[in-house]
Coordinates of C-alpha atoms and ligand atoms in Angstrom, one line a residue:
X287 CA 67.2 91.7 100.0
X288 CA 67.0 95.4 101.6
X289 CA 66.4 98.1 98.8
X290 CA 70.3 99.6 100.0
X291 CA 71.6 96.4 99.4
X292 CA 70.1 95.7 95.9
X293 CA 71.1 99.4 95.2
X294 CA 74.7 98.6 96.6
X295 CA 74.9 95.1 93.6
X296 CA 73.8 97.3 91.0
X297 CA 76.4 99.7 91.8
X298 CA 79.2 97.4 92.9
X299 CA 79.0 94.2 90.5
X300 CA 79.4 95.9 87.2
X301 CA 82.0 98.3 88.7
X302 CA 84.3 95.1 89.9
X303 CA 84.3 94.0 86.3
X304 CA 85.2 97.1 84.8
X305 CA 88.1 97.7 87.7
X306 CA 89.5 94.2 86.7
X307 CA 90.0 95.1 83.5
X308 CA 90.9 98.5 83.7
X309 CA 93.9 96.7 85.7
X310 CA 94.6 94.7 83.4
X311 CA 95.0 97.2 80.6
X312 CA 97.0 99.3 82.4
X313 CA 99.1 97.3 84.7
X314 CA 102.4 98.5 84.2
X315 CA 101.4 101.8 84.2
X316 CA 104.0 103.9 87.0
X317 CA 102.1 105.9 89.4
X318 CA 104.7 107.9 91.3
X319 CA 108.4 107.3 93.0
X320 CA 109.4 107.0 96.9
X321 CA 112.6 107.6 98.4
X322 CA 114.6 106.1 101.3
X323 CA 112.6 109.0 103.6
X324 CA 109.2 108.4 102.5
X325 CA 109.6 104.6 104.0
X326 CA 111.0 106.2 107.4
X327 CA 108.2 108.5 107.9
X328 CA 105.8 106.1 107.9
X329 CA 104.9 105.7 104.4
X330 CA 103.4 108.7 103.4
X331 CA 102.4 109.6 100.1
X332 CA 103.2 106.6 98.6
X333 CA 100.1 105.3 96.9
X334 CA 98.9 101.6 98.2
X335 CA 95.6 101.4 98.9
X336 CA 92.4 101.9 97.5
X337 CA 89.2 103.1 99.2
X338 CA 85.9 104.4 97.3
X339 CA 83.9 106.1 99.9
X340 CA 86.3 109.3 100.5
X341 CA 89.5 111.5 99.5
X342 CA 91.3 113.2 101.5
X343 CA 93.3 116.5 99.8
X344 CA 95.9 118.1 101.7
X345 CA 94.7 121.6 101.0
X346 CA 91.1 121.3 100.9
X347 CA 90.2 118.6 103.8
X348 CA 88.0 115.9 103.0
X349 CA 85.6 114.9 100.4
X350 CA 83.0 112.2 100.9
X351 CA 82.2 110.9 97.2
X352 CA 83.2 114.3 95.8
X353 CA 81.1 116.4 98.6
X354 CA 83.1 118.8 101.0
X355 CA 81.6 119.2 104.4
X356 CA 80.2 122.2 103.9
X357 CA 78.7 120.5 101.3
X358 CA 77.2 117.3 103.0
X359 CA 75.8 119.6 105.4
X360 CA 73.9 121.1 103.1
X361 CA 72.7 118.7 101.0
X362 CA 72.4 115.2 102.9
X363 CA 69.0 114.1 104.1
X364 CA 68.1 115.8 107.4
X365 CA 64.9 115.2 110.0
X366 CA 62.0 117.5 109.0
X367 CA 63.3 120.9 110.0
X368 CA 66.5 119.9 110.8
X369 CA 69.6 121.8 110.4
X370 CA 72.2 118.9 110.4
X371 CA 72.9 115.9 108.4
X372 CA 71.8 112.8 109.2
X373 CA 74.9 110.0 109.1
X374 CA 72.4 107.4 107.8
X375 CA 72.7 109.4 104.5
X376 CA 76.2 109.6 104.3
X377 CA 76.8 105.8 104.2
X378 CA 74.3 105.7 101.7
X379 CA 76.4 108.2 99.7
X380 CA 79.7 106.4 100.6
X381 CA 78.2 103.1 99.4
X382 CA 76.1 104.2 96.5
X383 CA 78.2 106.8 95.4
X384 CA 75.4 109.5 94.9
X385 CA 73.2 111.5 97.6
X386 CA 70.1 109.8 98.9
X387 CA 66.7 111.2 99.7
X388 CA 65.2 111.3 102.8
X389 CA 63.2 107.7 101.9
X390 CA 66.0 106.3 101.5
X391 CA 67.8 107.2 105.2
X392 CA 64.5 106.1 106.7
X393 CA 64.9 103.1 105.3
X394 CA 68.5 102.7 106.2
X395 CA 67.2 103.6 109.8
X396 CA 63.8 101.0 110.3
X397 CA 66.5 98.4 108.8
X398 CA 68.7 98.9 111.9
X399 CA 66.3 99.6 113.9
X400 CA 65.1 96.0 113.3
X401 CA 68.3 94.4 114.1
X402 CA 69.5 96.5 117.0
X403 CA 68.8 94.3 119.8
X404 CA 71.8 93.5 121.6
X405 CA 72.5 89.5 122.7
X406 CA 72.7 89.5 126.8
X407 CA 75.9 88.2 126.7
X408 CA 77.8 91.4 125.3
X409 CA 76.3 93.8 128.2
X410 CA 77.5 90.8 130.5
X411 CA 81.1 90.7 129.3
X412 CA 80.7 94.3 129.6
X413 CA 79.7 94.2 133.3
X414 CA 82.3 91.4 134.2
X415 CA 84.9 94.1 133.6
X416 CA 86.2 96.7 135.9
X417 CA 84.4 99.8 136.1
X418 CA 87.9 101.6 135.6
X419 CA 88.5 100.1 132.0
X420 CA 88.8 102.8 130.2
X421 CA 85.7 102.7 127.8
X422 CA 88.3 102.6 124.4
X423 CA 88.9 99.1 125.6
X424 CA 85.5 98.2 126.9
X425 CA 84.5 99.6 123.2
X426 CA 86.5 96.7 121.4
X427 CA 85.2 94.1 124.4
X428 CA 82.1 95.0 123.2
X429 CA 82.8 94.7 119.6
X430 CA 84.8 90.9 120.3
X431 CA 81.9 90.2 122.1
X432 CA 79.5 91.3 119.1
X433 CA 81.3 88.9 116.9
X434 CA 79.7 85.7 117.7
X435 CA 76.8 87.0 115.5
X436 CA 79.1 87.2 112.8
X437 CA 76.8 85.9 109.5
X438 CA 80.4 86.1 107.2
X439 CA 82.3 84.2 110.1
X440 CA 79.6 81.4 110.1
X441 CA 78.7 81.3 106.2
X442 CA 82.6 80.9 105.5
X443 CA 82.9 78.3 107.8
X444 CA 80.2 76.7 106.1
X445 CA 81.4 76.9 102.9
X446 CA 80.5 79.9 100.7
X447 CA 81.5 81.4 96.9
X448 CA 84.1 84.7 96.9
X449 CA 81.2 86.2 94.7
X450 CA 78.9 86.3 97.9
X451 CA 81.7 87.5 100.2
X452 CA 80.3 91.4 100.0
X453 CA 76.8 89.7 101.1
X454 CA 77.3 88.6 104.4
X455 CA 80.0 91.2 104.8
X456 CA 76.8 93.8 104.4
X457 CA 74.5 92.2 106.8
X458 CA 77.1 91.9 109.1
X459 CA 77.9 95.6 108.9
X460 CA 74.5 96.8 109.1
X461 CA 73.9 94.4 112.4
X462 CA 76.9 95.9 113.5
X463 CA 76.4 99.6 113.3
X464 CA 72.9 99.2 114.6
X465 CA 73.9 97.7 117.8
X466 CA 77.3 99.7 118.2
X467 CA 75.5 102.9 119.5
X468 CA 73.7 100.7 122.1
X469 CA 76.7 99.2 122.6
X470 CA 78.6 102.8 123.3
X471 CA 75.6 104.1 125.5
X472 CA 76.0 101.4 127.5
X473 CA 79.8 101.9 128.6
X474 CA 78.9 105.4 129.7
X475 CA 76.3 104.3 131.9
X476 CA 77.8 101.7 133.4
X477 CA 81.0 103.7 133.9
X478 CA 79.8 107.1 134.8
X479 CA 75.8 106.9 135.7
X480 CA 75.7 104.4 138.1
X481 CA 74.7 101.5 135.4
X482 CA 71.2 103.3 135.1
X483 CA 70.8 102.7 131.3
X484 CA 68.0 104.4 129.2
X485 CA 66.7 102.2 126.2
X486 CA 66.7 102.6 122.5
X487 CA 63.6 105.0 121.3
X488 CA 62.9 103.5 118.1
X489 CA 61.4 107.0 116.6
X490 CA 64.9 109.1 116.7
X491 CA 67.2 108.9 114.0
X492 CA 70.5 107.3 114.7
X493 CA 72.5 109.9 115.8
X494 CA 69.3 111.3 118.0
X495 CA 68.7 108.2 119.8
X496 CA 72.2 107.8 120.5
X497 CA 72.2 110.9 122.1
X498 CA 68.7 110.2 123.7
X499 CA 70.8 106.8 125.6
X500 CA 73.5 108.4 126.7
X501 CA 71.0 110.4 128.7
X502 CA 70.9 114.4 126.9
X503 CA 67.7 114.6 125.2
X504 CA 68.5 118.2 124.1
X505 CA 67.5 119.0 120.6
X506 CA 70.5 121.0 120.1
X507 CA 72.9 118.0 121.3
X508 CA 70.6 115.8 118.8
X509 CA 72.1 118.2 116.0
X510 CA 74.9 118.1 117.6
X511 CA 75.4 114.1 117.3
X512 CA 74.1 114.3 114.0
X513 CA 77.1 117.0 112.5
X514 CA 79.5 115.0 115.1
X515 CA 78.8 111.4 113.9
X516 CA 78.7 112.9 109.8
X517 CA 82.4 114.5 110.0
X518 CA 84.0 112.0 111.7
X519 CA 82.9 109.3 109.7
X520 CA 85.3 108.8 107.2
X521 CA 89.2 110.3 106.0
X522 CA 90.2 108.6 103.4
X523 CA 92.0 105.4 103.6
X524 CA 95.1 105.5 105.3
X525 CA 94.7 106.9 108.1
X526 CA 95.4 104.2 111.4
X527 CA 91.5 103.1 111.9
X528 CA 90.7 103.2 108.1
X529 CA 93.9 101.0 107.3
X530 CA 93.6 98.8 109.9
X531 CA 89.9 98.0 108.9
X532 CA 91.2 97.2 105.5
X533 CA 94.0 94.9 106.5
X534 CA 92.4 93.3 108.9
X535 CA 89.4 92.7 106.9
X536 CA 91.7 91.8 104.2
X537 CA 92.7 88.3 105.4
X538 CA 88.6 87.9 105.6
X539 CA 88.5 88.6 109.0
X540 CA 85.0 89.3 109.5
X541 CA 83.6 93.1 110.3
X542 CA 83.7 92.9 113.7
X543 CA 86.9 91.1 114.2
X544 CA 88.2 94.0 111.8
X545 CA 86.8 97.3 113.7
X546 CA 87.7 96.0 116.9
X547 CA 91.5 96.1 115.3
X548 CA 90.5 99.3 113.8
X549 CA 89.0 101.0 117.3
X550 CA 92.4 99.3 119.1
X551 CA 94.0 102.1 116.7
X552 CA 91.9 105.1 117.5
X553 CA 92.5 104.5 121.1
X554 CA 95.8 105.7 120.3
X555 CA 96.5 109.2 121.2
X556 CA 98.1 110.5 118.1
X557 CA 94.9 109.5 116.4
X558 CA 91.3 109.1 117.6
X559 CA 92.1 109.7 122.2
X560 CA 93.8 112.9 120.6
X561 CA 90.1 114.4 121.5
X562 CA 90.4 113.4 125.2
X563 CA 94.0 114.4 125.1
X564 CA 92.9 118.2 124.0
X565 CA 90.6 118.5 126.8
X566 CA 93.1 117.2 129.5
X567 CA 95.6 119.3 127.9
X568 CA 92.8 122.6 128.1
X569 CA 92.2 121.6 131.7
X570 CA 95.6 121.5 132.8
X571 CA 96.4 124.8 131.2
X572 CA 93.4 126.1 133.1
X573 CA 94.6 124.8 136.5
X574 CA 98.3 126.1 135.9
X575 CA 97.0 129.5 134.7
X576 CA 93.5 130.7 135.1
X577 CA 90.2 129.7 133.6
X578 CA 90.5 133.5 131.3
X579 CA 94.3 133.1 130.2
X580 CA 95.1 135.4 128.0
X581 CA 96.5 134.8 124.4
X582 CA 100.1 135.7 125.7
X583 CA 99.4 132.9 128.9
X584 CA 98.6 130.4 126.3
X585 CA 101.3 131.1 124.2
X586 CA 103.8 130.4 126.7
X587 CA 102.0 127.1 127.6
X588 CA 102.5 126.4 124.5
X589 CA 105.8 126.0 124.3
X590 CA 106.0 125.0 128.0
X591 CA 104.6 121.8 126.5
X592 CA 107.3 122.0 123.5
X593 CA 110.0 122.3 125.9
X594 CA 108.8 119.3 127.8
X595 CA 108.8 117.2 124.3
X596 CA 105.3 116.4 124.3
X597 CA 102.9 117.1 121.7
X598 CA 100.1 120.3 121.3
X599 CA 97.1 117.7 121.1
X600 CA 94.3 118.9 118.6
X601 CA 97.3 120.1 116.2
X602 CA 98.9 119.1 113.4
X603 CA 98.3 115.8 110.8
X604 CA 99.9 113.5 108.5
X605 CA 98.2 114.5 105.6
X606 CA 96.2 118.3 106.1
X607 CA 98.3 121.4 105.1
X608 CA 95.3 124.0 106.7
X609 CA 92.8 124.3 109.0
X610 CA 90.6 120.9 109.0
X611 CA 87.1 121.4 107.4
X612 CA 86.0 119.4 110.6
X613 CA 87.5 121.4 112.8
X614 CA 85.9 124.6 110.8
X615 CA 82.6 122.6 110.8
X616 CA 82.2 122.6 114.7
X617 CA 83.8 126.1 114.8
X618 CA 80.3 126.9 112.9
X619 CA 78.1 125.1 115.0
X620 CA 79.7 126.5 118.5
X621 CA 78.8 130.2 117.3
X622 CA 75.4 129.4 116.4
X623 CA 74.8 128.1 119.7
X624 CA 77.4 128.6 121.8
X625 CA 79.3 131.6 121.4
X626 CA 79.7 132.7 125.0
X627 CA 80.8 129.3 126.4
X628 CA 84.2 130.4 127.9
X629 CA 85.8 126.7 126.8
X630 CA 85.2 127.2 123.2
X631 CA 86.4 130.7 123.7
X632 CA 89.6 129.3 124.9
X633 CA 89.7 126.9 122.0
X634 CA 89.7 130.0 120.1
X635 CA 91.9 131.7 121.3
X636 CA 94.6 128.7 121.0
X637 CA 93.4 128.9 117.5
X638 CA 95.1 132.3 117.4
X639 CA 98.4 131.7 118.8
X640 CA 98.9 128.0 118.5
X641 CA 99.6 127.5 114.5
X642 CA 102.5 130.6 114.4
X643 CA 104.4 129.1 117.3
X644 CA 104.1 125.3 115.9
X645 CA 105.2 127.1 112.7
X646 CA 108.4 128.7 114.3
X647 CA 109.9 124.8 115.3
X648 CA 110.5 124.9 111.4
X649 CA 109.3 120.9 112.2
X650 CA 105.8 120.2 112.1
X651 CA 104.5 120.2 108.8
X652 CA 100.7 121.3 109.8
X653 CA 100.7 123.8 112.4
X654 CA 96.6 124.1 111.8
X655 CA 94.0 122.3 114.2
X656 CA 92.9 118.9 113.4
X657 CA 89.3 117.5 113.9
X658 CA 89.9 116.8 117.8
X659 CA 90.8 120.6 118.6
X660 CA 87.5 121.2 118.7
X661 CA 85.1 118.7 120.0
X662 CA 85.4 118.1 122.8
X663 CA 84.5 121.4 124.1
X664 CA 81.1 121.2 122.4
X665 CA 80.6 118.1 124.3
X666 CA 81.5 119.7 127.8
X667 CA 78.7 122.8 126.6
X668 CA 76.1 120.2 127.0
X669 CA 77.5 118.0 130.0
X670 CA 79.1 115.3 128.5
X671 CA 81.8 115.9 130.5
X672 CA 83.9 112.9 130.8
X673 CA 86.6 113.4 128.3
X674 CA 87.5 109.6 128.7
X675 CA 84.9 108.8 126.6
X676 CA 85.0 110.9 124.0
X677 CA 86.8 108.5 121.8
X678 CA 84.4 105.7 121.7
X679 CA 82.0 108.6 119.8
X680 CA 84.7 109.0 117.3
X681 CA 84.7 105.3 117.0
X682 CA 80.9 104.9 116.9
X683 CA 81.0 107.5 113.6
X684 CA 84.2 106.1 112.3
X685 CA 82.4 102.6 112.0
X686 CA 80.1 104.1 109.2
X687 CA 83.5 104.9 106.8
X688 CA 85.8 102.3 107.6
X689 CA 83.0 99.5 107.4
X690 CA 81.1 100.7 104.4
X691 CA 84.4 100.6 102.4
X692 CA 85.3 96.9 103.7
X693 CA 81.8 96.1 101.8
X694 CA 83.8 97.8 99.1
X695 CA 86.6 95.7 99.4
X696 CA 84.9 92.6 99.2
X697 CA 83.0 93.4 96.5
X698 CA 85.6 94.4 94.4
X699 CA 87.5 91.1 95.6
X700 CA 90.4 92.8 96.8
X701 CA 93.2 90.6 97.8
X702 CA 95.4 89.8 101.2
X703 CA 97.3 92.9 102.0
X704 CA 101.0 92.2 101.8
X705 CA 103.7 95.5 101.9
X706 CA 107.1 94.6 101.6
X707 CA 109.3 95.4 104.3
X708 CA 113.3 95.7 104.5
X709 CA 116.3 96.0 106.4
X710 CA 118.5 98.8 107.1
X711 CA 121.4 96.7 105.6
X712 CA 119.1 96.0 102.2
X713 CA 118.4 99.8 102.1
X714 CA 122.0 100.7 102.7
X715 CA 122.8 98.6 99.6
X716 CA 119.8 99.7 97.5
X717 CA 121.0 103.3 97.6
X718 CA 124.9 102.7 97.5
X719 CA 123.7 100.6 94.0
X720 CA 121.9 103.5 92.6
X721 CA 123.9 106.1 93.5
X722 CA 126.9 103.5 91.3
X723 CA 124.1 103.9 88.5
X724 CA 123.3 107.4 88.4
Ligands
HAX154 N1 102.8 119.2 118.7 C1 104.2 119.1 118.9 N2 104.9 118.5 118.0 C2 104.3 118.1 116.8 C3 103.0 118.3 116.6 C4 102.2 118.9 117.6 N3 100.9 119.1 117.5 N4 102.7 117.8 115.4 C5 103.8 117.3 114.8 N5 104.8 117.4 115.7 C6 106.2 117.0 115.6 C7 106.3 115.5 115.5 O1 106.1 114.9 116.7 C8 107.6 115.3 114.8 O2 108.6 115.5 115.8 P1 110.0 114.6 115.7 O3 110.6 115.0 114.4 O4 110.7 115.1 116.9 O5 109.6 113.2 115.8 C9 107.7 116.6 113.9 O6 106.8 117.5 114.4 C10 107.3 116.3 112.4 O7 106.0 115.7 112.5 P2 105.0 115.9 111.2 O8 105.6 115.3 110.0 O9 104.5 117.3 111.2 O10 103.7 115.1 111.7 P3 103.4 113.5 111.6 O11 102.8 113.3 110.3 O12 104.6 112.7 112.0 O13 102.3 113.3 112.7 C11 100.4 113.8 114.0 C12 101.0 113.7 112.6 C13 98.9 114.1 113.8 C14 100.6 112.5 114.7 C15 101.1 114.9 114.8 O14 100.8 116.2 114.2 C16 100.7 115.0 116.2 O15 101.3 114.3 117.1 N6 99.7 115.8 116.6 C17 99.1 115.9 117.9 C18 98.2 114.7 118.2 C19 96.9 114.9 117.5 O16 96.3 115.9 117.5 N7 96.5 113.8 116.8 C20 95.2 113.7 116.1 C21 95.5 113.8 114.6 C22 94.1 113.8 113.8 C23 93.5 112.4 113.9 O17 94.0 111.4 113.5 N8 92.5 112.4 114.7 O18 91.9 111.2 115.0

């Protein structure tokens, strides 16, 4: 057993037991009301689900285990005069619960190293599809194709003890994330380089060597990934990729079978293709009215694209009240290195106008820029300029989060997921029977 994974036991076991009970002490213990509007909009705010490895508050953005981003980028594990985090660290933190040292993410790293070697057959199912697929969907072939190495599919089938559940769920995690950023490399070579594909380089960190396949070996786009892959990780867990993970997995649906679900979600523009939607959105602004459009030009595209009913991509969220942390992060990063790039000066500048006019609808609850407003722009600054991919990144950091906390959730044996839904007519009579009893 890897030292992580005898860390993760310690931690885990002894926690499941004291969770039980704490249930069953306080079981009929009311957390909060929801009205007839929270169920329309989509549920949220009501409290449902559980997830250990982050919390998201409305105000403050995300904390991972208690750290802010500014936070984690100070004080997880970096490479040896590194400015950035390494995202080996921070699903040690998510899973352990406390920081690790720089030991410990090396060991997190030779472990995937070692099983990172992807079967033939995936990059064949890969190739056997069109090179037009868009690489969100060639993402979750890949994933489906991943899952015949499934260890929990094949132990359950073989008979195995709910107390040994998180086990194979683990090794099937770590399998997974090691061969995902192969997996993601891959898609972009095949689809946009001519199929030339570079191989692993078993010295970089993950995020580095990730970078290193998809063809930039730039130290500053190394950092780059490493910041990129940290602050997209994880955001709590109700957010469409993070849910879907956990329902999935919650029928025991192995890991894979679950973040293919998951990355089926984050394909969705209102969530993770949001980032290719921001750049197509900058690019069409640009073509419509000048590549140096002034704040007053961009505020009239603005609500051009009001008028026209669609959405400002890079804007708003279901849960953030301000400016997200992760959009802030990335803000930092382009002024240390980018400052005069004229796309992140346009990002800016919709910065400036953007949040008063999404204000003035009097409809949109966040009128601040989300984690996508920002990213893709530092990608384009170092020639990762196919905005259709940008997505599958997302979903390559995403995996960390969403699949650390389904070893969560088969450690602490959580059940089936099972919401009840209703009718309009059963509402209609819910509300006419408490409004009799008020
Ligand atoms: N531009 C235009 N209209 C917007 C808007 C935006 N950026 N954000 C919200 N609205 C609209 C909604 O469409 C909704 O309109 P209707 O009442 O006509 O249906 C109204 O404002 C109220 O919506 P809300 O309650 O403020 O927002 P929701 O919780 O329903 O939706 C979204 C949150 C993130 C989906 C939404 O803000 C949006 O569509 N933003 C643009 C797409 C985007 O950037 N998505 C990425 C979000 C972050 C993420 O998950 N990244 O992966």
């Amino acid at each position: 057993m890897g030292n992580l994974k005898e860390k993760f036991a310690e931690k885990a076991m002894p926690l499941a037991v004291e969770i039980r009970n704490f249930v069953k002490e306080n079981a009929n213990v009311a957390l909060g009301e929801f009205t007839v509007e929270d169920v329309y909009a989509g549920q949220k705010g009501i409290i449902g689900l559980l997830t250990e490895t982050s919390l998201l508050d409305s105000n403050e953005g995300i904390r991972f285990r208690g750290y802010s981003i500014p936070e984690l980028r100070q004080l997880l594990p970096k490479v040896p005069g590194g400015t950035e985090p390494l995202p080996e660290g921070l699903f040690y933190l998510m899973l352990i619960g406390e920081l690790p040292t720089y030991d410990d993410v090396l060991e997190i790293q030779a472990n995937w190293a070692a099983r990172s070697e992807v079967p033939a057959h995936v990059y064949a199912a890969l190739d056997a599809m069109p090179i037009t697929t868009h690489p969100m969907t060639q993402l979750t072939m890949a994933i489906m194709a991943l899952q015949t190495e499934s260890v929990f599919a094949k132990a359950y089938r073989e008979g195995i003890n709910k107390k040994d559940y998180w086990s194979y769920t683990y090794e099937d995690v770590c399998t997974l994330l090691a061969r995902l950023p192969l997996v993601a490399a891959y898609i972009y070579r095949r689809t946009y380089k001519n199929g030339e594909h570079i191989p692993a380089d078993a010295k970089l960190d993950w995020a580095a060597n990730f970078a290193h396949m998809l063809g930039i070996d730039q130290n500053e786009f190394y950092k780059l990934m490493r910041l990129y892959l940290t602050i997209h990780a994880d955001h709590e867990g109700g957010n469409v990729s993070a849910h879907t993970t956990h329902l999935v997995g919650s029928a025991l649906s192995d890991p894979y079978l679950s973040l293919a679900a998951a990355m089926n979600g984050l394909a969705g523009p209102l969530h993770g293709l949001a980032n290719q939607e921001v750049i197509r959105w900058i690019f069409e602004m640009i073509e419509e009215i000048g590549h140096d459009p002034s704040e007053e030009d961009i505020a009239s595209y603005i609500q051009k694209t009001l008028t026209e009913g669609k959405v400002v991509p890079g804007y708003g969220h279901a849960v953030l009240r301000q400016t997200d942390p992760r959009f802030t992060a990335q803000q930092e990063f382009a002024k240390t290195y980018m400052p005069d790039d004229k796309l992140v000066n346009i990002v800016w500048k919709i910065y400036k106008v953007a949040p008063q006019i999404l204000e003035n609808t009097g409809k949109i609850k966040n009128p601040w820029p989300n984690v996508d407003a920002h990213s893709g722009a530092l990608l384009l600054h170092y020639g990762l300029v196919e905005a259709d991919f940008y997505t599958v990144m997302f979903g390559v950091s995403r995996a960390l989060g969403v699949l650390a906390s389904l070893i969560w959730d088969r450690a602490l044996g959580l059940p089936i997921e099972r919401p009840k839904s209703v009718t309009y007519d059963w509402m209609k009579k819910a509300v006419a029977a408490k409004k009799a009893n008020a």
